[in-house]
Amino acid sequence: MGPLAGFTVGVTAARRADELGALLRRRGAEVMHAPALRIVPLADDSELLAATKHLLDHAPDVVVATTAIGFRGWVEAADGWGLGEALLDRLRGVRLLARGPKVRGAIRAAGLTEEWSPASESMAEVLDRLLEEGVDGRRIAVQLHGEPLPGFVESLRAGGAEVVGVPVYRWMPPEDIGPVDRLLDATVARALDAVTFTSAPAAASLLDRAEQRGMREELLDALRHDVLPACVGPVTALPLEAHAIPTSQPERFRLGPLVQLLCHELPGRVRPLPVAGRRLEIRGHAAVVDGELRTVPPAGMALLRTLARRPGWVVSRAELLRALPGSGRDEHAVETAMARLRTALGAPKLIQTVVKRGYRLALDPAADTKYTDGPGADKH
């Protein structure tokens, strides 16, 4: 059983979504993909052409390359305008800084050599280095990657630099907003266990769409308390943290470490229960009984979660009926769903029927008191 078996993870990425989804599925997760934005190249954009000509006419002292796709796009666009060789010649004569190994690879593939790249892959470290060296009177070109760089350009200008932005591509809302709306609905309904973000624009786009639909506060509440927001790095997390949403981030800002983070965090959020001589874990859309994954229908999961809020305590049929999605007023729906749940778990004795009262998880008598000292219900 993979470490993410039984969990459902939302993926908001536009680029490399297939790679991230494959990594998650390989570890057992179900994946809901909803690209929160799309990349629009600016090869024919007059703004990019103007920035390129400006740098050819007025040599920069430093060029900061931020993304591999952006740097390659810039060189390809220049080639299309007949300015490719001139741009490469210009870049050979300046200090070229690369944000990370991927953009470093793109620089070298173009026949250029970077002067320096931060081990952290952080724009904050690039900024610190430039400011320590002094930027007063210098012309610094920054290859933008579809979003403003919070504080980066402003800090350079405050230090006396002339900053030339090179906008290679832009983020735009997705053409089909349906998947994003479904991901929002699933997040608010707590049908997702985690949502991954690999760019700040994706996080901002999701928040904007929630605002448009009048569900921003519901989304914020879900992400603050129940659905884990996993960000590939601190820059990506900024739009979420601006709304007081705590995020989880890997030490290395890569897809692999992001998936490993989820493999550690999501199982760690599950409280194993000693029930009827077995070990029960309740995951997002499934249960794990003695290490074996048991797929449970949505109605059964709703009942199981309700019982697990107060393990060992009796939960009335009326309360369980309220937990069932679209069940109406007939308490027989509880009995039907409960029978299916017991079958799905493969261990009927995990849930006890208390005659004329309701149902309870058969918590082992010797279980730690943290499972049994719940208020507001009877234990027998």
mmCIF file of C-alpha atoms in Angstrom:
data_model
loop_
_atom_site.group_PDB
_atom_site.id
_atom_site.type_symbol
_atom_site.label_atom_id
_atom_site.label_comp_id
_atom_site.label_asym_id
_atom_site.label_seq_id
_atom_site.Cartn_x
_atom_site.Cartn_y
_atom_site.Cartn_z
ATOM 1 C CA MET A 1 0.000 0.000 0.000
ATOM 2 C CA GLY A 2 1.454 3.354 -1.040
ATOM 3 C CA PRO A 3 1.847 6.057 1.618
ATOM 4 C CA LEU A 4 -0.818 8.179 -0.099
ATOM 5 C CA ALA A 5 -3.330 5.362 -0.613
ATOM 6 C CA GLY A 6 -6.789 6.517 0.390
ATOM 7 C CA PHE A 7 -5.961 10.213 0.020
ATOM 8 C CA THR A 8 -7.134 12.603 -2.696
ATOM 9 C CA VAL A 9 -4.812 15.417 -3.765
ATOM 10 C CA GLY A 10 -5.706 18.443 -5.872
ATOM 11 C CA VAL A 11 -3.170 19.638 -8.462
ATOM 12 C CA THR A 12 -3.411 23.265 -9.623
ATOM 13 C CA ALA A 13 -0.331 23.259 -11.856
ATOM 14 C CA ALA A 14 -0.470 24.194 -15.518
ATOM 15 C CA ARG A 15 3.086 23.124 -16.327
ATOM 16 C CA ARG A 16 4.400 19.659 -15.409
ATOM 17 C CA ALA A 17 0.989 18.634 -14.072
ATOM 18 C CA ASP A 18 1.312 15.210 -15.693
ATOM 19 C CA GLU A 19 4.641 14.629 -13.973
ATOM 20 C CA LEU A 20 3.303 15.696 -10.576
ATOM 21 C CA GLY A 21 0.135 13.632 -11.032
ATOM 22 C CA ALA A 22 2.173 10.553 -11.959
ATOM 23 C CA LEU A 23 4.357 10.937 -8.868
ATOM 24 C CA LEU A 24 1.297 11.172 -6.643
ATOM 25 C CA ARG A 25 -0.519 8.227 -8.241
ATOM 26 C CA ARG A 26 2.609 6.095 -8.002
ATOM 27 C CA ARG A 27 2.358 6.513 -4.235
ATOM 28 C CA GLY A 28 -1.314 5.585 -4.165
ATOM 29 C CA ALA A 29 -3.108 8.945 -4.229
ATOM 30 C CA GLU A 30 -6.157 9.819 -6.255
ATOM 31 C CA VAL A 31 -5.555 13.060 -8.153
ATOM 32 C CA MET A 32 -7.946 15.848 -9.085
ATOM 33 C CA HIS A 33 -6.296 18.034 -11.718
ATOM 34 C CA ALA A 34 -7.596 21.557 -12.182
ATOM 35 C CA PRO A 35 -5.084 23.910 -13.837
ATOM 36 C CA ALA A 36 -5.751 27.234 -12.153
ATOM 37 C CA LEU A 37 -4.099 29.186 -14.972
ATOM 38 C CA ARG A 38 -2.550 28.868 -18.403
ATOM 39 C CA ILE A 39 0.691 30.187 -19.815
ATOM 40 C CA VAL A 40 0.470 32.615 -22.707
ATOM 41 C CA PRO A 41 3.810 33.036 -24.562
ATOM 42 C CA LEU A 42 4.615 36.547 -25.706
ATOM 43 C CA ALA A 43 6.728 35.784 -28.769
ATOM 44 C CA ASP A 44 4.778 38.356 -30.787
ATOM 45 C CA ASP A 45 4.336 40.775 -27.928
ATOM 46 C CA SER A 46 5.477 44.329 -28.513
ATOM 47 C CA GLU A 47 6.441 44.725 -24.848
ATOM 48 C CA LEU A 48 8.939 41.867 -25.007
ATOM 49 C CA LEU A 49 10.313 43.140 -28.326
ATOM 50 C CA ALA A 50 10.751 46.633 -26.878
ATOM 51 C CA ALA A 51 12.556 45.291 -23.791
ATOM 52 C CA THR A 52 14.870 43.178 -25.966
ATOM 53 C CA LYS A 53 15.755 46.122 -28.259
ATOM 54 C CA HIS A 54 16.353 48.345 -25.236
ATOM 55 C CA LEU A 55 18.872 45.873 -23.829
ATOM 56 C CA LEU A 56 20.596 45.555 -27.204
ATOM 57 C CA ASP A 57 20.937 49.343 -27.395
ATOM 58 C CA HIS A 58 21.756 49.843 -23.710
ATOM 59 C CA ALA A 59 23.874 47.022 -22.312
ATOM 60 C CA PRO A 60 22.816 45.835 -18.850
ATOM 61 C CA ASP A 61 25.338 45.165 -16.122
ATOM 62 C CA VAL A 62 23.460 42.132 -14.818
ATOM 63 C CA VAL A 63 20.797 39.814 -16.245
ATOM 64 C CA VAL A 64 18.768 37.667 -13.834
ATOM 65 C CA ALA A 65 17.193 34.583 -15.451
ATOM 66 C CA THR A 66 14.352 33.190 -13.328
ATOM 67 C CA THR A 67 12.841 30.229 -15.228
ATOM 68 C CA ALA A 68 14.072 27.794 -17.854
ATOM 69 C CA ILE A 69 10.917 28.007 -19.960
ATOM 70 C CA GLY A 70 11.042 31.791 -19.818
ATOM 71 C CA PHE A 71 14.711 32.060 -20.780
ATOM 72 C CA ARG A 72 14.273 29.628 -23.683
ATOM 73 C CA GLY A 73 11.166 31.518 -24.793
ATOM 74 C CA TRP A 74 13.067 34.794 -24.791
ATOM 75 C CA VAL A 75 15.866 33.412 -26.997
ATOM 76 C CA GLU A 76 13.344 31.747 -29.349
ATOM 77 C CA ALA A 77 11.321 34.951 -29.647
ATOM 78 C CA ALA A 78 14.498 36.910 -30.432
ATOM 79 C CA ASP A 79 15.367 34.346 -33.103
ATOM 80 C CA GLY A 80 11.954 34.904 -34.651
ATOM 81 C CA TRP A 81 12.616 38.618 -34.872
ATOM 82 C CA GLY A 82 16.084 38.070 -36.366
ATOM 83 C CA LEU A 83 17.697 39.286 -33.134
ATOM 84 C CA GLY A 84 18.755 35.919 -31.685
ATOM 85 C CA GLU A 85 22.500 36.174 -32.317
ATOM 86 C CA ALA A 86 22.582 39.796 -31.235
ATOM 87 C CA LEU A 87 20.859 38.897 -27.954
ATOM 88 C CA LEU A 88 23.234 36.009 -27.251
ATOM 89 C CA ASP A 89 26.238 38.250 -28.010
ATOM 90 C CA ARG A 90 24.887 40.820 -25.580
ATOM 91 C CA LEU A 91 24.320 38.209 -22.872
ATOM 92 C CA ARG A 92 27.864 36.870 -23.277
ATOM 93 C CA GLY A 93 29.185 40.251 -22.239
ATOM 94 C CA VAL A 94 27.192 40.685 -19.015
ATOM 95 C CA ARG A 95 26.961 39.056 -15.581
ATOM 96 C CA LEU A 96 24.341 36.350 -15.909
ATOM 97 C CA LEU A 97 22.677 35.053 -12.723
ATOM 98 C CA ALA A 98 20.480 31.926 -12.745
ATOM 99 C CA ARG A 99 17.812 31.324 -10.082
ATOM 100 C CA GLY A 100 18.237 27.541 -10.090
ATOM 101 C CA PRO A 101 19.590 24.471 -11.895
ATOM 102 C CA LYS A 102 16.844 24.275 -14.520
ATOM 103 C CA VAL A 103 17.375 27.801 -15.766
ATOM 104 C CA ARG A 104 21.134 27.198 -15.482
ATOM 105 C CA GLY A 105 20.666 24.295 -17.892
ATOM 106 C CA ALA A 106 18.712 26.503 -20.304
ATOM 107 C CA ILE A 107 21.471 29.123 -20.185
ATOM 108 C CA ARG A 108 24.152 26.573 -20.987
ATOM 109 C CA ALA A 109 22.025 25.017 -23.737
ATOM 110 C CA ALA A 110 22.065 28.449 -25.395
ATOM 111 C CA GLY A 111 25.884 28.415 -25.357
ATOM 112 C CA LEU A 112 26.160 30.824 -22.424
ATOM 113 C CA THR A 113 27.628 30.508 -18.944
ATOM 114 C CA GLU A 114 26.092 31.817 -15.764
ATOM 115 C CA GLU A 115 28.278 33.575 -13.232
ATOM 116 C CA TRP A 116 26.367 32.374 -10.168
ATOM 117 C CA SER A 117 23.312 30.476 -9.030
ATOM 118 C CA PRO A 118 21.979 30.232 -5.442
ATOM 119 C CA ALA A 119 21.937 26.816 -3.782
ATOM 120 C CA SER A 120 18.511 27.639 -2.342
ATOM 121 C CA GLU A 121 16.972 28.456 -5.757
ATOM 122 C CA SER A 122 15.501 31.471 -3.975
ATOM 123 C CA MET A 123 15.019 34.892 -5.507
ATOM 124 C CA ALA A 124 15.518 36.264 -2.003
ATOM 125 C CA GLU A 125 19.105 34.954 -2.052
ATOM 126 C CA VAL A 126 19.662 36.497 -5.491
ATOM 127 C CA LEU A 127 18.391 39.808 -4.134
ATOM 128 C CA ASP A 128 20.609 39.619 -1.059
ATOM 129 C CA ARG A 129 23.695 38.988 -3.189
ATOM 130 C CA LEU A 130 22.978 41.908 -5.502
ATOM 131 C CA LEU A 131 22.278 44.309 -2.650
ATOM 132 C CA GLU A 132 25.417 43.220 -0.786
ATOM 133 C CA GLU A 133 27.487 43.932 -3.900
ATOM 134 C CA GLY A 134 25.760 47.270 -4.387
ATOM 135 C CA VAL A 135 23.415 48.108 -7.241
ATOM 136 C CA ASP A 136 23.537 51.905 -7.304
ATOM 137 C CA GLY A 137 23.818 53.116 -10.902
ATOM 138 C CA ARG A 138 23.629 49.622 -12.380
ATOM 139 C CA ARG A 139 21.228 48.489 -15.091
ATOM 140 C CA ILE A 140 19.733 45.128 -14.134
ATOM 141 C CA ALA A 141 17.523 43.111 -16.499
ATOM 142 C CA VAL A 142 15.124 40.672 -14.841
ATOM 143 C CA GLN A 143 13.425 37.955 -16.888
ATOM 144 C CA LEU A 144 9.933 37.991 -15.418
ATOM 145 C CA HIS A 145 7.986 34.759 -15.090
ATOM 146 C CA GLY A 146 4.389 35.758 -15.407
ATOM 147 C CA GLU A 147 3.925 37.488 -12.081
ATOM 148 C CA PRO A 148 5.329 40.414 -10.136
ATOM 149 C CA LEU A 149 8.303 39.473 -7.972
ATOM 150 C CA PRO A 150 7.202 40.788 -4.560
ATOM 151 C CA GLY A 151 9.746 43.257 -3.251
ATOM 152 C CA PHE A 152 12.475 42.164 -5.674
ATOM 153 C CA VAL A 153 12.240 44.918 -8.260
ATOM 154 C CA GLU A 154 11.283 47.523 -5.650
ATOM 155 C CA SER A 155 14.331 46.690 -3.509
ATOM 156 C CA LEU A 156 16.696 46.956 -6.467
ATOM 157 C CA ARG A 157 15.264 50.323 -7.453
ATOM 158 C CA ALA A 158 15.452 51.533 -3.851
ATOM 159 C CA GLY A 159 19.144 50.612 -3.965
ATOM 160 C CA GLY A 160 19.640 52.894 -6.960
ATOM 161 C CA ALA A 161 19.440 50.373 -9.812
ATOM 162 C CA GLU A 162 17.698 50.825 -13.141
ATOM 163 C CA VAL A 163 15.572 47.702 -13.552
ATOM 164 C CA VAL A 164 14.439 46.483 -16.966
ATOM 165 C CA GLY A 165 11.698 43.877 -16.856
ATOM 166 C CA VAL A 166 11.711 41.214 -19.576
ATOM 167 C CA PRO A 167 8.131 39.802 -19.729
ATOM 168 C CA VAL A 168 8.499 36.501 -21.599
ATOM 169 C CA TYR A 169 5.086 35.028 -20.844
ATOM 170 C CA ARG A 170 2.019 35.784 -18.806
ATOM 171 C CA TRP A 171 -0.328 33.757 -16.650
ATOM 172 C CA MET A 172 -3.968 33.892 -17.674
ATOM 173 C CA PRO A 173 -7.105 32.232 -16.261
ATOM 174 C CA PRO A 174 -7.798 28.799 -17.785
ATOM 175 C CA GLU A 175 -10.002 28.677 -20.855
ATOM 176 C CA ASP A 176 -12.181 26.031 -19.176
ATOM 177 C CA ILE A 177 -12.993 27.140 -15.624
ATOM 178 C CA GLY A 178 -15.050 24.003 -14.888
ATOM 179 C CA PRO A 179 -12.233 21.910 -13.352
ATOM 180 C CA VAL A 180 -11.254 24.812 -11.075
ATOM 181 C CA ASP A 181 -14.833 25.150 -9.844
ATOM 182 C CA ARG A 182 -14.996 21.420 -9.164
ATOM 183 C CA LEU A 183 -11.734 21.594 -7.220
ATOM 184 C CA LEU A 184 -13.075 24.523 -5.185
ATOM 185 C CA ASP A 185 -16.285 22.632 -4.416
ATOM 186 C CA ALA A 186 -14.301 19.544 -3.388
ATOM 187 C CA THR A 187 -11.986 21.594 -1.171
ATOM 188 C CA VAL A 188 -14.841 23.326 0.635
ATOM 189 C CA ALA A 189 -16.621 19.965 1.058
ATOM 190 C CA ARG A 190 -13.388 18.501 2.530
ATOM 191 C CA ALA A 191 -13.409 15.877 -0.226
ATOM 192 C CA LEU A 192 -9.726 16.662 -0.815
ATOM 193 C CA ASP A 193 -6.984 15.947 1.682
ATOM 194 C CA ALA A 194 -4.441 18.336 0.164
ATOM 195 C CA VAL A 195 -4.068 20.873 -2.635
ATOM 196 C CA THR A 196 -0.671 21.381 -4.257
ATOM 197 C CA PHE A 197 0.620 24.674 -5.620
ATOM 198 C CA THR A 198 3.712 25.027 -7.800
ATOM 199 C CA SER A 199 3.403 28.742 -8.609
ATOM 200 C CA ALA A 200 2.148 31.838 -6.833
ATOM 201 C CA PRO A 201 -0.126 32.784 -9.763
ATOM 202 C CA ALA A 202 -1.966 29.465 -9.412
ATOM 203 C CA ALA A 203 -2.602 30.134 -5.732
ATOM 204 C CA ALA A 204 -3.733 33.699 -6.452
ATOM 205 C CA SER A 205 -5.945 32.510 -9.315
ATOM 206 C CA LEU A 206 -7.699 29.950 -7.091
ATOM 207 C CA LEU A 207 -8.362 32.601 -4.442
ATOM 208 C CA ASP A 208 -9.664 35.010 -7.093
ATOM 209 C CA ARG A 209 -12.059 32.422 -8.477
ATOM 210 C CA ALA A 210 -13.344 31.644 -4.996
ATOM 211 C CA GLU A 211 -13.953 35.364 -4.500
ATOM 212 C CA GLN A 212 -15.892 35.555 -7.771
ATOM 213 C CA ARG A 213 -18.098 32.662 -6.647
ATOM 214 C CA GLY A 214 -18.714 34.143 -3.205
ATOM 215 C CA MET A 215 -16.963 31.282 -1.421
ATOM 216 C CA ARG A 216 -13.625 32.789 -0.444
ATOM 217 C CA GLU A 217 -14.220 32.545 3.314
ATOM 218 C CA GLU A 218 -15.321 28.917 2.990
ATOM 219 C CA LEU A 219 -12.165 28.147 1.010
ATOM 220 C CA LEU A 220 -9.934 29.916 3.522
ATOM 221 C CA ASP A 221 -11.537 28.006 6.392
ATOM 222 C CA ALA A 222 -11.000 24.659 4.634
ATOM 223 C CA LEU A 223 -7.348 25.416 3.853
ATOM 224 C CA ARG A 224 -6.664 26.706 7.354
ATOM 225 C CA HIS A 225 -8.100 23.724 9.181
ATOM 226 C CA ASP A 226 -8.811 20.592 7.141
ATOM 227 C CA VAL A 227 -7.251 20.556 3.661
ATOM 228 C CA LEU A 228 -3.449 20.696 3.578
ATOM 229 C CA PRO A 229 -2.046 23.428 1.263
ATOM 230 C CA ALA A 230 1.314 22.116 0.016
ATOM 231 C CA CYS A 231 3.501 24.648 -1.812
ATOM 232 C CA VAL A 232 6.685 23.918 -3.712
ATOM 233 C CA GLY A 233 8.429 26.905 -2.089
ATOM 234 C CA PRO A 234 8.049 30.158 -0.132
ATOM 235 C CA VAL A 235 7.394 32.391 -3.144
ATOM 236 C CA THR A 236 4.560 30.111 -4.237
ATOM 237 C CA ALA A 237 3.102 30.280 -0.716
ATOM 238 C CA LEU A 238 2.951 34.093 -0.523
ATOM 239 C CA PRO A 239 -0.647 34.584 -1.815
ATOM 240 C CA LEU A 240 -1.917 31.970 0.661
ATOM 241 C CA GLU A 241 0.069 33.212 3.629
ATOM 242 C CA ALA A 242 -1.185 36.732 2.929
ATOM 243 C CA HIS A 243 -4.594 35.329 3.964
ATOM 244 C CA ALA A 244 -3.207 33.697 7.129
ATOM 245 C CA ILE A 245 -3.245 30.210 5.566
ATOM 246 C CA PRO A 246 -0.416 28.100 7.024
ATOM 247 C CA THR A 247 1.337 26.134 4.288
ATOM 248 C CA SER A 248 3.700 23.160 4.155
ATOM 249 C CA GLN A 249 6.818 23.350 1.985
ATOM 250 C CA PRO A 250 9.661 20.924 1.257
ATOM 251 C CA GLU A 251 13.235 21.883 2.063
ATOM 252 C CA ARG A 252 14.158 21.543 -1.603
ATOM 253 C CA PHE A 253 11.864 23.348 -4.024
ATOM 254 C CA ARG A 254 11.205 20.436 -6.383
ATOM 255 C CA LEU A 255 8.261 18.240 -7.323
ATOM 256 C CA GLY A 256 9.852 15.104 -5.878
ATOM 257 C CA PRO A 257 10.402 16.604 -2.413
ATOM 258 C CA LEU A 258 6.903 18.111 -2.579
ATOM 259 C CA VAL A 259 5.438 14.632 -3.067
ATOM 260 C CA GLN A 260 7.650 13.231 -0.285
ATOM 261 C CA LEU A 261 6.348 15.982 1.976
ATOM 262 C CA LEU A 262 2.781 14.820 1.312
ATOM 263 C CA CYS A 263 3.804 11.200 1.922
ATOM 264 C CA HIS A 264 4.932 12.249 5.390
ATOM 265 C CA GLU A 265 2.315 14.870 6.271
ATOM 266 C CA LEU A 266 -0.943 13.261 5.176
ATOM 267 C CA PRO A 267 -0.528 9.905 6.977
ATOM 268 C CA GLY A 268 0.726 11.881 9.984
ATOM 269 C CA ARG A 269 -2.578 13.755 10.165
ATOM 270 C CA VAL A 270 -4.513 10.492 10.572
ATOM 271 C CA ARG A 271 -5.258 9.300 14.107
ATOM 272 C CA PRO A 272 -5.107 5.493 14.230
ATOM 273 C CA LEU A 273 -7.836 3.949 16.373
ATOM 274 C CA PRO A 274 -7.665 0.608 18.230
ATOM 275 C CA VAL A 275 -11.081 -0.845 17.390
ATOM 276 C CA ALA A 276 -12.304 -4.399 18.057
ATOM 277 C CA GLY A 277 -8.759 -5.723 18.218
ATOM 278 C CA ARG A 278 -7.788 -4.061 14.963
ATOM 279 C CA ARG A 279 -6.028 -0.864 13.924
ATOM 280 C CA LEU A 280 -8.313 1.482 12.008
ATOM 281 C CA GLU A 281 -7.171 4.533 10.036
ATOM 282 C CA ILE A 282 -9.700 6.815 8.380
ATOM 283 C CA ARG A 283 -8.209 8.465 5.315
ATOM 284 C CA GLY A 284 -9.796 10.808 2.814
ATOM 285 C CA HIS A 285 -11.841 8.391 0.703
ATOM 286 C CA ALA A 286 -10.918 5.035 2.233
ATOM 287 C CA ALA A 287 -10.150 3.236 5.456
ATOM 288 C CA VAL A 288 -7.103 1.204 6.380
ATOM 289 C CA VAL A 289 -7.783 -1.852 8.526
ATOM 290 C CA ASP A 290 -4.658 -3.566 9.885
ATOM 291 C CA GLY A 291 -2.605 -2.089 7.067
ATOM 292 C CA GLU A 292 -5.039 -3.093 4.316
ATOM 293 C CA LEU A 293 -6.714 -0.390 2.247
ATOM 294 C CA ARG A 294 -10.501 -0.752 2.141
ATOM 295 C CA THR A 295 -12.378 1.380 -0.384
ATOM 296 C CA VAL A 296 -15.518 2.835 1.201
ATOM 297 C CA PRO A 297 -18.458 4.493 -0.627
ATOM 298 C CA PRO A 298 -18.942 8.251 0.045
ATOM 299 C CA ALA A 299 -22.001 7.646 2.242
ATOM 300 C CA GLY A 300 -20.054 5.126 4.302
ATOM 301 C CA MET A 301 -17.141 7.540 4.710
ATOM 302 C CA ALA A 302 -19.570 10.202 5.965
ATOM 303 C CA LEU A 303 -20.853 7.783 8.616
ATOM 304 C CA LEU A 304 -17.358 6.605 9.546
ATOM 305 C CA ARG A 305 -16.060 10.139 10.027
ATOM 306 C CA THR A 306 -19.065 11.000 12.192
ATOM 307 C CA LEU A 307 -18.520 7.953 14.408
ATOM 308 C CA ALA A 308 -14.788 8.697 14.649
ATOM 309 C CA ARG A 309 -15.313 12.204 15.991
ATOM 310 C CA ARG A 310 -16.171 10.562 19.332
ATOM 311 C CA PRO A 311 -14.678 7.076 19.191
ATOM 312 C CA GLY A 312 -16.441 4.657 21.466
ATOM 313 C CA TRP A 313 -19.442 6.919 22.071
ATOM 314 C CA VAL A 314 -22.923 6.224 20.812
ATOM 315 C CA VAL A 315 -24.033 8.356 17.857
ATOM 316 C CA SER A 316 -27.766 8.512 17.229
ATOM 317 C CA ARG A 317 -29.383 7.553 13.948
ATOM 318 C CA ALA A 318 -30.689 11.101 13.654
ATOM 319 C CA GLU A 319 -27.170 12.548 13.828
ATOM 320 C CA LEU A 320 -25.859 9.982 11.383
ATOM 321 C CA LEU A 321 -28.755 10.760 9.034
ATOM 322 C CA ARG A 322 -27.733 14.431 9.022
ATOM 323 C CA ALA A 323 -24.214 13.396 8.018
ATOM 324 C CA LEU A 324 -25.428 11.408 5.002
ATOM 325 C CA PRO A 325 -25.328 13.409 1.753
ATOM 326 C CA GLY A 326 -28.810 13.858 0.273
ATOM 327 C CA SER A 327 -30.403 11.273 2.548
ATOM 328 C CA GLY A 328 -33.685 13.018 3.298
ATOM 329 C CA ARG A 329 -35.544 12.122 6.502
ATOM 330 C CA ASP A 330 -35.751 8.338 6.385
ATOM 331 C CA GLU A 331 -33.535 6.763 9.054
ATOM 332 C CA HIS A 332 -33.593 3.510 7.077
ATOM 333 C CA ALA A 333 -31.027 5.235 4.832
ATOM 334 C CA VAL A 334 -28.640 5.050 7.788
ATOM 335 C CA GLU A 335 -29.189 1.304 8.158
ATOM 336 C CA THR A 336 -28.600 0.722 4.450
ATOM 337 C CA ALA A 337 -25.443 2.848 4.377
ATOM 338 C CA MET A 338 -24.206 1.238 7.586
ATOM 339 C CA ALA A 339 -24.617 -2.268 6.152
ATOM 340 C CA ARG A 340 -22.598 -1.257 3.097
ATOM 341 C CA LEU A 341 -19.968 0.361 5.290
ATOM 342 C CA ARG A 342 -19.509 -2.802 7.354
ATOM 343 C CA THR A 343 -19.167 -4.843 4.183
ATOM 344 C CA ALA A 344 -16.616 -2.408 2.765
ATOM 345 C CA LEU A 345 -14.540 -2.499 5.940
ATOM 346 C CA GLY A 346 -14.433 -6.294 5.828
ATOM 347 C CA ALA A 347 -14.742 -6.375 9.628
ATOM 348 C CA PRO A 348 -18.376 -5.927 10.726
ATOM 349 C CA LYS A 349 -17.467 -5.923 14.436
ATOM 350 C CA LEU A 350 -15.667 -2.577 14.089
ATOM 351 C CA ILE A 351 -19.070 -0.875 14.395
ATOM 352 C CA GLN A 352 -21.522 -1.921 17.085
ATOM 353 C CA THR A 353 -25.275 -1.431 16.969
ATOM 354 C CA VAL A 354 -26.708 -0.076 20.212
ATOM 355 C CA VAL A 355 -30.389 -1.081 20.231
ATOM 356 C CA LYS A 356 -32.774 1.883 20.046
ATOM 357 C CA ARG A 357 -29.851 4.244 20.473
ATOM 358 C CA GLY A 358 -27.611 4.246 17.405
ATOM 359 C CA TYR A 359 -24.119 3.044 16.571
ATOM 360 C CA ARG A 360 -20.613 3.296 17.990
ATOM 361 C CA LEU A 361 -17.072 2.380 17.027
ATOM 362 C CA ALA A 362 -16.098 -0.631 19.127
ATOM 363 C CA LEU A 363 -13.126 1.091 20.692
ATOM 364 C CA ASP A 364 -10.957 -1.327 22.663
ATOM 365 C CA PRO A 365 -11.496 -0.999 26.427
ATOM 366 C CA ALA A 366 -7.772 -0.593 27.045
ATOM 367 C CA ALA A 367 -7.503 2.288 24.547
ATOM 368 C CA ASP A 368 -5.811 5.487 25.638
ATOM 369 C CA THR A 369 -8.199 7.858 27.407
ATOM 370 C CA LYS A 370 -7.647 10.480 24.682
ATOM 371 C CA TYR A 371 -10.009 8.367 22.560
ATOM 372 C CA THR A 372 -12.700 7.934 25.196
ATOM 373 C CA ASP A 373 -12.999 11.107 27.235
ATOM 374 C CA GLY A 374 -15.232 12.964 24.798
ATOM 375 C CA PRO A 375 -18.038 15.244 26.010
ATOM 376 C CA GLY A 376 -21.634 15.363 24.984
ATOM 377 C CA ALA A 377 -22.567 11.690 24.498
ATOM 378 C CA ASP A 378 -23.044 8.429 26.356
ATOM 379 C CA LYS A 379 -20.407 5.706 26.276
ATOM 380 C CA HIS A 380 -22.828 2.796 26.616
#
